[in-house]
Short mmCIF file of C-alpha atoms and ligand atoms in Angstrom, two decimals:
data_model
loop_
_atom_site.label_atom_id
_atom_site.label_comp_id
_atom_site.label_asym_id
_atom_site.label_seq_id
_atom_site.Cartn_x
_atom_site.Cartn_y
_atom_site.Cartn_z
CA UNK U 212 -39.11 -25.34 127.83
CA UNK U 213 -38.61 -21.79 128.04
CA UNK U 214 -41.46 -21.03 130.31
CA UNK U 215 -40.96 -23.76 132.39
CA UNK U 216 -37.67 -22.34 132.87
CA UNK U 217 -39.06 -19.17 134.32
CA UNK U 218 -41.68 -20.35 136.27
CA UNK U 219 -38.53 -22.41 138.29
CA UNK U 220 -36.59 -19.41 138.55
CA UNK U 221 -39.74 -17.55 140.93
CA UNK U 222 -39.43 -20.71 142.93
CA UNK U 223 -42.46 -22.44 141.26
CA UNK U 224 -42.33 -26.44 142.56
CA UNK U 225 -42.29 -28.56 139.32
CA UNK U 226 -45.03 -30.64 138.61
CA UNK U 227 -44.71 -34.41 139.06
CA UNK U 228 -43.85 -36.48 136.05
CA UNK U 229 -47.02 -37.93 134.66
CA UNK U 230 -46.26 -41.22 135.50
CA UNK U 231 -45.54 -40.89 138.99
CA UNK U 232 -49.09 -39.64 139.59
CA UNK U 233 -51.60 -41.26 141.85
CA UNK U 234 -50.72 -44.37 144.05
CA UNK U 235 -49.63 -44.74 147.63
CA UNK U 236 -47.68 -42.03 149.25
CA UNK U 237 -47.29 -40.35 145.05
CA UNK U 238 -47.54 -36.73 144.88
CA UNK U 239 -47.77 -35.82 148.62
CA UNK U 240 -45.62 -33.81 150.62
CA UNK U 241 -43.69 -33.33 153.43
CA UNK U 242 -41.18 -32.17 155.77
CA UNK U 243 -38.03 -34.81 156.17
CA UNK U 244 -34.62 -33.90 158.06
CA UNK U 245 -32.32 -35.62 155.26
CA UNK U 246 -29.66 -38.21 156.62
CA UNK U 247 -26.87 -40.15 154.92
CA UNK U 248 -25.90 -40.08 151.36
CA UNK U 249 -26.83 -43.30 149.18
CA UNK U 250 -25.90 -45.43 146.38
CA UNK U 251 -27.65 -44.40 143.60
CA UNK U 252 -27.72 -39.96 143.76
CA UNK U 253 -29.49 -39.52 146.48
CA UNK U 254 -29.70 -39.22 150.56
CA UNK U 255 -31.71 -41.31 152.86
CA UNK U 256 -34.46 -40.03 155.15
CA UNK U 257 -37.07 -40.90 156.97
CA UNK U 258 -41.36 -40.08 157.38
CA UNK U 259 -43.71 -42.63 159.47
CA UNK U 260 -41.21 -45.60 159.99
CA UNK U 261 -40.81 -45.86 156.14
CA UNK U 262 -37.46 -44.96 154.48
CA UNK U 263 -37.36 -41.54 151.43
CA UNK U 264 -34.80 -41.99 149.19
CA UNK U 265 -34.62 -38.24 148.54
CA UNK U 266 -32.59 -36.32 145.51
CA UNK U 267 -31.53 -33.16 145.11
CA UNK U 268 -31.01 -32.97 148.69
CA UNK U 269 -28.24 -32.83 151.10
CA UNK U 270 -26.55 -34.63 154.41
CA UNK U 271 -27.99 -32.80 156.95
CA UNK U 272 -30.71 -30.28 155.09
CA UNK U 273 -34.08 -29.40 156.09
CA UNK U 274 -36.63 -29.68 153.43
CA UNK U 275 -39.87 -30.12 152.02
CA UNK U 276 -40.03 -33.52 149.80
CA UNK U 277 -42.76 -34.56 147.28
CA UNK U 278 -42.71 -37.93 146.86
CA UNK U 279 -42.17 -39.28 142.72
CA UNK U 280 -42.40 -43.03 143.28
CA UNK U 281 -43.90 -45.17 145.48
CA UNK U 282 -43.88 -48.80 144.63
CA UNK U 283 -41.76 -50.80 147.37
CA UNK U 284 -43.25 -51.32 150.63
CA UNK U 285 -40.02 -50.32 152.69
CA UNK U 286 -38.92 -47.30 150.90
CA UNK U 287 -40.36 -44.36 148.52
CA UNK U 288 -38.44 -41.78 145.84
CA UNK U 289 -38.71 -38.21 146.40
CA UNK U 290 -37.33 -34.88 145.50
CA UNK U 291 -36.49 -32.19 147.88
CA UNK U 292 -38.79 -29.57 146.03
CA UNK U 293 -37.92 -26.91 149.01
CA UNK U 294 -35.03 -26.58 150.99
CA UNK U 295 -35.73 -25.02 154.60
CA UNK U 296 -32.29 -25.27 156.01
CA UNK U 297 -29.57 -25.51 152.91
CA UNK U 298 -26.42 -27.15 153.93
CA UNK U 299 -23.08 -25.52 153.66
CA UNK U 300 -22.01 -27.03 150.66
CA UNK U 301 -25.31 -26.04 148.81
CA UNK U 302 -24.84 -24.29 145.60
CA UNK U 303 -26.67 -22.71 142.85
CA UNK U 304 -26.40 -25.11 139.77
CA UNK U 305 -24.99 -23.85 136.68
CA UNK U 306 -27.23 -26.56 134.26
CA UNK U 307 -31.03 -24.50 133.99
CA UNK U 308 -32.32 -27.94 132.69
CA UNK U 309 -31.55 -29.46 135.97
CA UNK U 310 -33.87 -29.82 139.23
CA UNK U 311 -36.46 -31.73 140.41
CA UNK U 312 -38.97 -33.29 137.62
CA UNK U 313 -36.12 -32.08 135.13
CA UNK U 314 -33.70 -33.64 132.95
CA UNK U 315 -32.30 -36.22 134.80
CA UNK U 316 -28.75 -36.76 133.35
CA UNK U 317 -27.13 -35.07 136.61
CA UNK U 318 -27.37 -36.02 140.67
CA UNK U 319 -25.30 -33.02 142.09
CA UNK U 320 -25.62 -30.07 140.30
CA UNK U 321 -26.60 -28.42 143.55
CA UNK U 322 -23.34 -29.38 145.71
CA UNK U 323 -20.01 -27.91 145.23
CA UNK U 324 -17.50 -29.90 143.32
CA UNK U 325 -15.51 -31.10 146.92
CA UNK U 326 -18.15 -32.03 148.44
CA UNK U 327 -19.43 -33.87 145.68
CA UNK U 328 -15.58 -35.95 145.99
CA UNK U 329 -16.83 -36.30 149.56
CA UNK U 330 -19.85 -37.75 149.22
CA UNK U 331 -18.50 -40.33 146.26
CA UNK U 332 -15.63 -41.53 148.76
CA UNK U 333 -18.55 -42.04 151.62
CA UNK U 334 -20.57 -44.16 148.93
CA UNK U 335 -17.65 -46.35 148.46
CA UNK U 336 -16.81 -47.20 151.75
CA UNK U 337 -20.44 -47.93 152.29
CA UNK U 338 -20.60 -50.11 149.13
CA UNK U 339 -17.13 -51.82 150.65
CA UNK U 340 -18.75 -52.24 153.98
CA UNK U 341 -21.76 -53.60 153.23
CA UNK U 342 -21.52 -55.61 150.10
CA UNK U 343 -17.91 -55.75 150.23
CA UNK U 344 -17.94 -57.37 153.92
CA UNK U 345 -14.98 -55.38 154.70
CA UNK U 346 -14.75 -53.59 158.73
CA UNK U 347 -15.48 -49.99 158.33
CA UNK U 348 -12.06 -49.29 160.42
CA UNK U 349 -10.22 -50.89 157.86
CA UNK U 350 -7.75 -48.27 157.27
CA UNK U 351 -7.85 -48.98 153.06
CA UNK U 352 -11.15 -48.29 153.76
CA UNK U 353 -11.46 -45.55 156.07
CA UNK U 354 -7.93 -44.05 153.71
CA UNK U 355 -10.60 -44.08 150.95
CA UNK U 356 -10.57 -40.49 148.97
CA UNK U 357 -11.93 -39.36 145.33
CA UNK U 358 -9.77 -37.44 143.23
CA UNK U 359 -10.54 -34.52 141.36
CA UNK U 360 -9.38 -35.06 137.94
CA UNK U 361 -8.07 -31.79 135.85
CA UNK U 362 -10.50 -29.83 133.80
CA UNK U 363 -13.56 -28.91 136.14
CA UNK U 364 -16.54 -30.32 136.67
CA UNK U 365 -18.55 -28.73 133.63
CA UNK U 366 -17.62 -29.42 129.36
CA UNK U 367 -16.07 -32.95 130.42
CA UNK U 368 -17.84 -35.81 128.84
CA UNK U 369 -16.72 -36.45 125.76
CA UNK U 370 -19.38 -38.91 124.99
CA UNK U 371 -22.74 -39.26 124.89
CA UNK U 372 -26.11 -40.87 124.26
CA UNK U 373 -28.98 -38.25 123.52
CA UNK U 374 -32.91 -39.22 123.12
CA UNK U 375 -35.31 -37.84 120.53
CA UNK U 376 -38.91 -37.16 121.00
CA UNK U 377 -41.55 -37.65 118.96
CA UNK U 378 -41.20 -34.34 116.90
CA UNK U 379 -37.19 -34.98 116.37
CA UNK U 380 -36.26 -32.81 118.93
CA UNK U 381 -33.19 -34.00 121.11
CA UNK U 382 -32.84 -34.03 124.58
CA UNK U 383 -32.43 -36.17 127.61
CA UNK U 384 -34.97 -38.12 129.35
CA UNK U 385 -36.52 -36.87 132.66
CA UNK U 386 -35.34 -39.27 136.12
CA UNK U 387 -36.78 -42.91 136.16
CA UNK U 388 -39.12 -41.60 133.39
CA UNK U 389 -39.54 -41.76 129.12
CA UNK U 390 -40.08 -38.62 129.04
CA UNK U 391 -37.05 -36.61 126.85
CA UNK U 392 -36.71 -33.10 127.74
CA UNK U 393 -35.54 -31.33 125.47
CA UNK U 394 -32.31 -28.96 125.42
CA UNK U 395 -30.20 -26.49 123.33
CA UNK U 396 -27.26 -27.49 125.90
CA UNK U 397 -25.66 -29.45 127.84
CA UNK U 398 -23.15 -28.18 130.29
CA UNK U 399 -21.74 -31.46 131.31
CA UNK U 400 -20.87 -31.96 127.64
CA UNK U 401 -17.58 -31.01 125.10
CA UNK U 402 -19.02 -28.18 124.07
CA UNK U 403 -19.01 -29.00 120.06
CA UNK U 404 -20.42 -32.55 121.44
CA UNK U 405 -23.02 -31.00 122.57
CA UNK U 406 -23.94 -28.27 119.55
CA UNK U 407 -23.54 -31.11 116.98
CA UNK U 408 -26.71 -33.03 118.31
CA UNK U 409 -28.62 -30.63 120.70
CA UNK U 410 -28.83 -27.13 117.93
CA UNK U 411 -31.20 -29.01 115.34
CA UNK U 412 -33.28 -31.46 114.59
CA UNK U 413 -33.50 -35.37 114.91
CA UNK U 414 -37.15 -36.35 113.09
CA UNK U 415 -37.73 -39.81 113.25
CA UNK U 416 -34.33 -41.20 115.48
CA UNK U 417 -34.62 -42.83 118.27
CA UNK U 418 -31.39 -41.42 119.64
CA UNK U 419 -28.18 -40.38 119.03
CA UNK U 420 -24.87 -40.90 119.84
CA UNK U 421 -22.05 -38.26 120.04
CA UNK U 422 -18.28 -38.25 120.87
CA UNK U 423 -15.43 -36.14 120.26
CA UNK U 424 -11.67 -37.05 119.98
CA UNK U 425 -8.54 -35.74 120.97
CA UNK U 426 -8.06 -33.64 117.10
CA UNK U 427 -11.39 -32.30 117.89
CA UNK U 428 -13.40 -34.66 115.55
CA UNK U 429 -17.04 -34.84 116.69
CA UNK U 430 -18.53 -38.18 115.43
CA UNK U 431 -22.89 -38.22 115.53
CA UNK U 432 -24.59 -41.42 114.57
CA UNK U 433 -28.30 -41.47 114.72
CA UNK U 434 -30.25 -44.70 116.16
CA UNK U 435 -33.57 -45.55 115.52
CA UNK U 436 -36.15 -46.50 117.97
CA UNK U 437 -34.64 -50.29 118.61
CA UNK U 438 -31.32 -48.27 119.69
CA UNK U 439 -29.77 -49.97 116.02
CA UNK U 440 -27.74 -47.51 114.69
CA UNK U 441 -28.72 -45.82 111.08
CA UNK U 442 -25.81 -43.55 110.12
CA UNK U 443 -22.84 -41.63 111.44
CA UNK U 444 -20.95 -38.41 110.84
CA UNK U 445 -18.04 -36.65 111.19
CA UNK U 446 -17.85 -33.09 111.74
CA UNK U 447 -13.76 -32.07 111.50
CA UNK U 448 -12.76 -29.29 114.31
CA UNK U 449 -13.96 -26.34 112.78
CA UNK U 450 -15.90 -27.50 110.11
CA UNK U 451 -20.21 -26.54 109.98
CA UNK U 452 -21.07 -29.57 107.55
CA UNK U 453 -19.62 -33.63 107.24
CA UNK U 454 -16.88 -34.11 106.38
CA UNK U 455 -16.89 -38.09 106.10
CA UNK U 456 -18.74 -41.21 107.77
CA UNK U 457 -17.12 -42.32 110.59
CA UNK U 458 -14.43 -44.18 111.49
CA UNK U 459 -11.78 -44.87 113.79
CA UNK U 460 -11.69 -41.94 116.11
CA UNK U 461 -8.30 -41.16 117.98
CA UNK U 462 -7.75 -40.94 121.44
CA UNK U 463 -4.74 -39.87 123.57
CA UNK U 464 -3.57 -41.84 127.31
CA UNK U 465 -0.58 -42.85 128.73
CA UNK U 466 1.42 -40.31 126.15
CA UNK U 467 0.38 -42.11 123.30
CA UNK U 468 -2.32 -42.50 120.40
CA UNK U 469 -5.09 -45.20 120.23
CA UNK U 470 -7.52 -46.22 117.93
CA UNK U 471 -10.80 -46.37 118.92
CA UNK U 472 -13.95 -47.69 117.07
CA UNK U 473 -16.39 -45.05 116.80
CA UNK U 474 -19.05 -46.84 118.84
CA UNK U 475 -16.36 -48.99 120.87
CA UNK U 476 -15.50 -47.75 124.47
CA UNK U 477 -13.53 -45.43 125.74
CA UNK U 478 -13.23 -43.39 128.83
CA UNK U 479 -15.80 -40.71 128.45
CA UNK U 480 -13.87 -37.54 130.94
CA UNK U 481 -10.78 -36.89 128.38
CA UNK U 482 -8.56 -36.70 131.22
CA UNK U 483 -10.05 -40.56 132.86
CA UNK U 484 -8.11 -43.05 130.58
CA UNK U 485 -4.70 -40.69 131.64
CA UNK U 486 -5.76 -40.84 135.41
CA UNK U 487 -7.08 -44.96 135.23
CA UNK U 488 -3.35 -46.10 133.70
CA UNK U 489 -1.45 -44.34 135.99
CA UNK U 490 -3.44 -45.57 138.89
CA UNK U 491 -3.39 -49.56 136.66
CA UNK U 492 0.33 -48.95 136.25
CA UNK U 493 1.09 -48.41 140.01
CA UNK U 494 -1.22 -50.82 141.65
CA UNK U 495 0.27 -53.83 139.07
CA UNK U 496 4.16 -52.79 139.48
CA UNK U 497 5.26 -54.78 136.46
CA UNK U 498 7.82 -56.41 136.49
CA UNK U 499 10.40 -57.52 133.38
CA UNK U 500 9.24 -60.72 132.30
CA UNK U 501 5.96 -61.04 134.11
CA UNK U 502 2.83 -62.46 132.56
CA UNK U 503 -0.44 -59.39 132.65
CA UNK U 504 -3.80 -61.06 132.27
CA UNK U 505 -5.74 -57.85 130.55
CA UNK U 506 -9.84 -58.94 130.91
CA UNK U 507 -12.42 -56.84 129.71
CA UNK U 508 -9.85 -54.43 127.15
CA UNK U 509 -11.39 -52.74 125.42
CA UNK U 510 -9.19 -51.53 122.77
CA UNK U 511 -6.30 -52.62 124.65
CA UNK U 512 -5.62 -49.54 127.16
CA UNK U 513 -4.01 -51.24 130.45
CA UNK U 514 -2.94 -54.22 128.71
CA UNK U 515 -0.96 -51.83 126.00
CA UNK U 516 0.16 -49.29 128.70
CA UNK U 517 1.89 -52.31 130.94
CA UNK U 518 3.10 -54.47 128.34
CA UNK U 519 6.46 -52.36 127.65
CA UNK U 520 7.13 -53.10 131.79
CA UNK U 521 6.69 -56.58 131.21
CA UNK U 522 9.55 -56.44 128.27
CA UNK U 523 10.56 -58.94 125.72
CA UNK U 524 10.68 -61.82 128.15
CA UNK U 525 6.65 -60.55 129.10
CA UNK U 526 3.72 -61.86 128.50
CA UNK U 527 0.79 -59.53 128.00
CA UNK U 528 -2.69 -61.33 127.18
CA UNK U 529 -5.69 -58.47 126.49
CA UNK U 530 -9.46 -60.72 126.37
CA UNK U 531 -12.03 -58.58 125.23
CA UNK U 532 -15.93 -59.91 123.62
CA UNK U 533 -16.20 -57.10 120.86
CA UNK U 534 -14.81 -57.74 117.54
CA UNK U 535 -14.67 -54.07 116.44
CA UNK U 536 -12.47 -53.41 119.78
CA UNK U 537 -10.24 -56.13 119.46
CA UNK U 538 -9.42 -55.24 116.08
CA UNK U 539 -8.88 -51.77 117.01
CA UNK U 540 -6.82 -53.60 119.78
CA UNK U 541 -4.88 -55.81 117.47
CA UNK U 542 -4.17 -52.49 116.04
CA UNK U 543 -2.57 -50.38 118.95
CA UNK U 544 -1.04 -53.55 120.08
CA UNK U 545 0.91 -54.42 116.80
CA UNK U 546 4.02 -52.81 117.76
CA UNK U 547 4.60 -54.97 121.43
CA UNK U 548 5.21 -58.43 120.09
CA UNK U 549 4.85 -59.37 123.91
CA UNK U 550 1.45 -58.50 123.66
CA UNK U 551 -1.29 -60.58 122.05
CA UNK U 552 -5.25 -59.68 121.73
CA UNK U 553 -8.24 -62.73 122.08
CA UNK U 554 -11.42 -62.34 121.17
CA UNK U 555 -13.43 -63.96 123.75
CA UNK U 556 -16.15 -63.91 126.70
CA UNK U 557 -15.24 -63.51 130.33
CA UNK U 558 -17.01 -66.03 131.71
CA UNK U 559 -16.73 -68.91 134.25
CA UNK U 560 -15.90 -71.88 131.83
CA UNK U 561 -14.58 -69.82 128.72
CA UNK U 562 -12.47 -68.14 131.63
CA UNK U 563 -11.60 -72.20 132.85
CA UNK U 564 -10.19 -72.47 129.34
CA UNK U 565 -8.72 -69.72 128.44
CA UNK U 566 -6.68 -70.06 131.52
CA UNK U 567 -5.57 -73.31 130.64
CA UNK U 568 -4.41 -72.62 127.75
CA UNK U 569 -2.14 -69.92 128.79
CA UNK U 570 -0.39 -72.83 130.17
CA UNK U 571 0.82 -71.23 133.48
CA UNK U 572 -0.75 -68.74 135.86
CA UNK U 573 -0.66 -64.64 135.57
CA UNK U 574 1.60 -62.86 137.68
CA UNK U 575 -1.05 -59.62 137.53
CA UNK U 576 -4.29 -59.81 136.33
CA UNK U 577 -6.52 -56.51 135.25
CA UNK U 578 -9.81 -56.47 135.43
CA UNK U 579 -12.47 -53.69 134.03
CA UNK U 580 -15.83 -55.42 133.87
CA UNK U 581 -18.98 -53.71 132.80
CA UNK U 582 -21.18 -51.82 135.55
CA UNK U 583 -22.33 -55.79 136.34
CA UNK U 584 -19.06 -56.42 137.52
CA UNK U 585 -17.67 -59.73 136.97
CA UNK U 586 -19.34 -61.76 139.22
CA UNK U 587 -18.18 -64.41 141.91
CA UNK U 588 -17.49 -67.68 139.66
CA UNK U 589 -15.17 -65.48 137.81
CA UNK U 590 -14.10 -63.60 140.49
CA UNK U 591 -13.07 -66.90 142.40
CA UNK U 592 -11.65 -68.25 139.35
CA UNK U 593 -9.22 -65.62 139.15
CA UNK U 594 -8.76 -65.85 142.76
CA UNK U 595 -8.27 -69.37 141.69
CA UNK U 596 -4.89 -68.44 139.80
CA UNK U 597 -2.82 -67.10 143.03
CA UNK U 598 -1.98 -64.28 140.47
CA UNK U 599 0.51 -61.80 142.91
CA UNK U 600 -2.16 -58.51 142.15
CA UNK U 601 -4.96 -58.01 140.87
CA UNK U 602 -5.71 -54.82 139.77
CA UNK U 603 -9.71 -54.15 139.86
CA UNK U 604 -11.26 -51.37 137.53
CA UNK U 605 -14.91 -50.68 138.58
CA UNK U 606 -17.30 -48.05 137.52
CA UNK U 607 -20.07 -49.17 139.48
CA UNK U 608 -18.84 -49.51 143.21
CA UNK U 609 -21.86 -51.71 144.57
CA UNK U 610 -20.30 -54.37 141.88
CA UNK U 611 -17.18 -53.62 143.25
CA UNK U 612 -18.05 -54.56 146.81
CA UNK U 613 -19.78 -57.48 145.57
CA UNK U 614 -16.63 -58.71 143.81
CA UNK U 615 -14.51 -57.60 146.93
CA UNK U 616 -16.66 -59.73 149.26
CA UNK U 617 -15.99 -63.05 146.27
CA UNK U 618 -12.37 -62.17 146.39
CA UNK U 619 -12.01 -61.88 150.32
CA UNK U 620 -13.79 -64.98 150.68
CA UNK U 621 -11.19 -67.24 148.11
CA UNK U 622 -8.16 -65.76 150.00
CA UNK U 623 -7.06 -61.79 148.80
CA UNK U 624 -7.08 -58.88 150.62
CA UNK U 625 -7.98 -55.80 149.66
CA UNK U 626 -4.71 -53.86 150.00
CA UNK U 627 -5.40 -50.33 148.29
CA UNK U 628 -8.31 -48.42 146.94
CA UNK U 629 -8.47 -45.43 145.12
CA UNK U 630 -11.39 -43.50 143.87
CA UNK U 631 -11.66 -40.96 140.85
CA UNK U 632 -14.35 -38.63 139.59
CA UNK U 633 -14.43 -39.37 136.26
CA UNK U 634 -18.38 -38.68 136.15
CA UNK U 635 -18.70 -35.03 137.94
CA UNK U 636 -22.05 -33.47 138.58
CA UNK U 637 -23.37 -37.48 138.47
CA UNK U 638 -23.35 -40.38 140.87
CA UNK U 639 -20.81 -41.86 138.93
CA UNK U 640 -17.79 -42.92 140.02
CA UNK U 641 -14.64 -44.69 138.54
CA UNK U 642 -12.17 -47.02 141.28
CA UNK U 643 -9.26 -48.77 140.89
CA UNK U 644 -8.82 -51.27 143.54
CA UNK U 645 -5.92 -53.70 144.33
CA UNK U 646 -6.37 -57.14 145.74
CA UNK U 647 -3.08 -59.36 146.65
CA UNK U 648 -2.88 -63.12 148.33
CA UNK U 649 -4.69 -62.55 152.39
CA UNK U 650 -0.35 -63.61 153.21
CA UNK U 651 1.32 -61.50 151.27
C1 LIG Q 807 -15.65 -50.71 131.46
S1 LIG Q 807 -15.21 -51.45 129.30
C2 LIG Q 807 -13.23 -51.47 129.64
C3 LIG Q 807 -12.77 -51.19 128.53
C4 LIG Q 807 -11.07 -50.69 128.64
N1 LIG Q 807 -10.66 -51.77 129.86
C5 LIG Q 807 -10.88 -49.81 128.73
O1 LIG Q 807 -10.57 -49.46 130.17
O2 LIG Q 807 -10.83 -48.81 128.35
C6 LIG Q 807 -15.32 -53.08 129.68
C7 LIG Q 807 -15.34 -53.93 128.00
O3 LIG Q 807 -15.28 -55.17 127.96
C8 LIG Q 807 -16.30 -55.59 127.33
N2 LIG Q 807 -16.99 -56.85 127.97
C9 LIG Q 807 -18.15 -56.99 128.06
N3 LIG Q 807 -18.61 -57.91 128.65
C10 LIG Q 807 -17.27 -58.97 128.41
C11 LIG Q 807 -17.35 -59.88 128.31
N4 LIG Q 807 -18.02 -60.81 128.95
N5 LIG Q 807 -15.93 -60.69 128.10
C12 LIG Q 807 -15.34 -60.43 128.00
N6 LIG Q 807 -15.16 -58.64 127.46
C13 LIG Q 807 -16.53 -57.83 127.43
C14 LIG Q 807 -16.88 -54.18 126.55
O4 LIG Q 807 -17.19 -54.90 125.18
C15 LIG Q 807 -16.16 -53.26 126.91
O5 LIG Q 807 -14.48 -52.93 125.91
#
């Protein structure tokens, strides 16, 4: 590792990953003019009539690329291995492990953070137009911005999964590879969490999950090679040895504490849950006595934050499939008599039954599905409720685009959307969208 870093500082190009050598254009080097940013943490260039997705580049740059993967007739993937004309937003990478052929954890380490926000906004707009079938001139689309969260672009990651190589050394995987790049730090991870995993060896483990909660307690969970949890430990702030087996972690958002199961879902950026709760509350604008459906509810974050506005005459139903998250949601919502937790899958049949059991249509629907999105069937069913507001929280702009198309096809319109840079240095972006019946 140390040798490779020295070589890079002298400007030598890193060797291509082993599994990508050979075949088609793989390994070829040529010059390109880099075009627009695209979804996936790369920019688009063209060479001899083919599309080349170029990582480690920026729009407007002239670079030498090395092709890293050529498996599709229409396009290949490449790394910019030499920058001939740099874009003004290019910066020195703060992480020594980032760059062509190195750790695949980050996509935009070479980009000024303000430009990262602009790139992400461009990607979200493009997905809303291409997949969401919206007009690029639509003021909601054209005005979309990605807002930074407090705390800067480094040391924000409060949860991470690190890979472990055959010798027990921890690290992260090379981009689109199973190779583990051994790390002794990860500058986007909160320091005590990175140190708890990366400053020791994990013989026999396949991966290690780590999280740090708002009290500073670090939980490490060792996983076997099939990704099954083997054992967990909690390190309280200031301690050097594990104090107790892992249990529930404390998180803070919306002015209160939340219990989260050690491995259960919680936003990775410490400021994200707060920012998303505020955006969801603004878009939902829940009124007294209204009914709210919080789908993919996790530990009840959005339902719990909206319940006080619905008041004692209101009703908030949180639906979540994971039993441990439901148990934490029960505890988090116990003091809110208008809130209920239902364990179940949000999918077409189950949702039809759930809507029938509710008895009346919800006034407001909040949904925060996993990366794949809610899908067209669920989106159409939700549009069928006629809810006056649908607030969609999305961690993948492509899924948001597809589901927006389903909603607009079923009589809704996109009334507002905000983006949040909840994952600085990476291609990822969190969006909150408001859909309302088209007539309103
Ligand atoms: C992106 S998280 C959102 C959690 C919560 N809204 C929050 O912000 O903390 C998605 C949640 O949906 C749950 N989930 C995934 N697929 C589901 C399904 N088909 N039905 C219900 N819940 C599901 C996951 O367990 C996870 O808790």
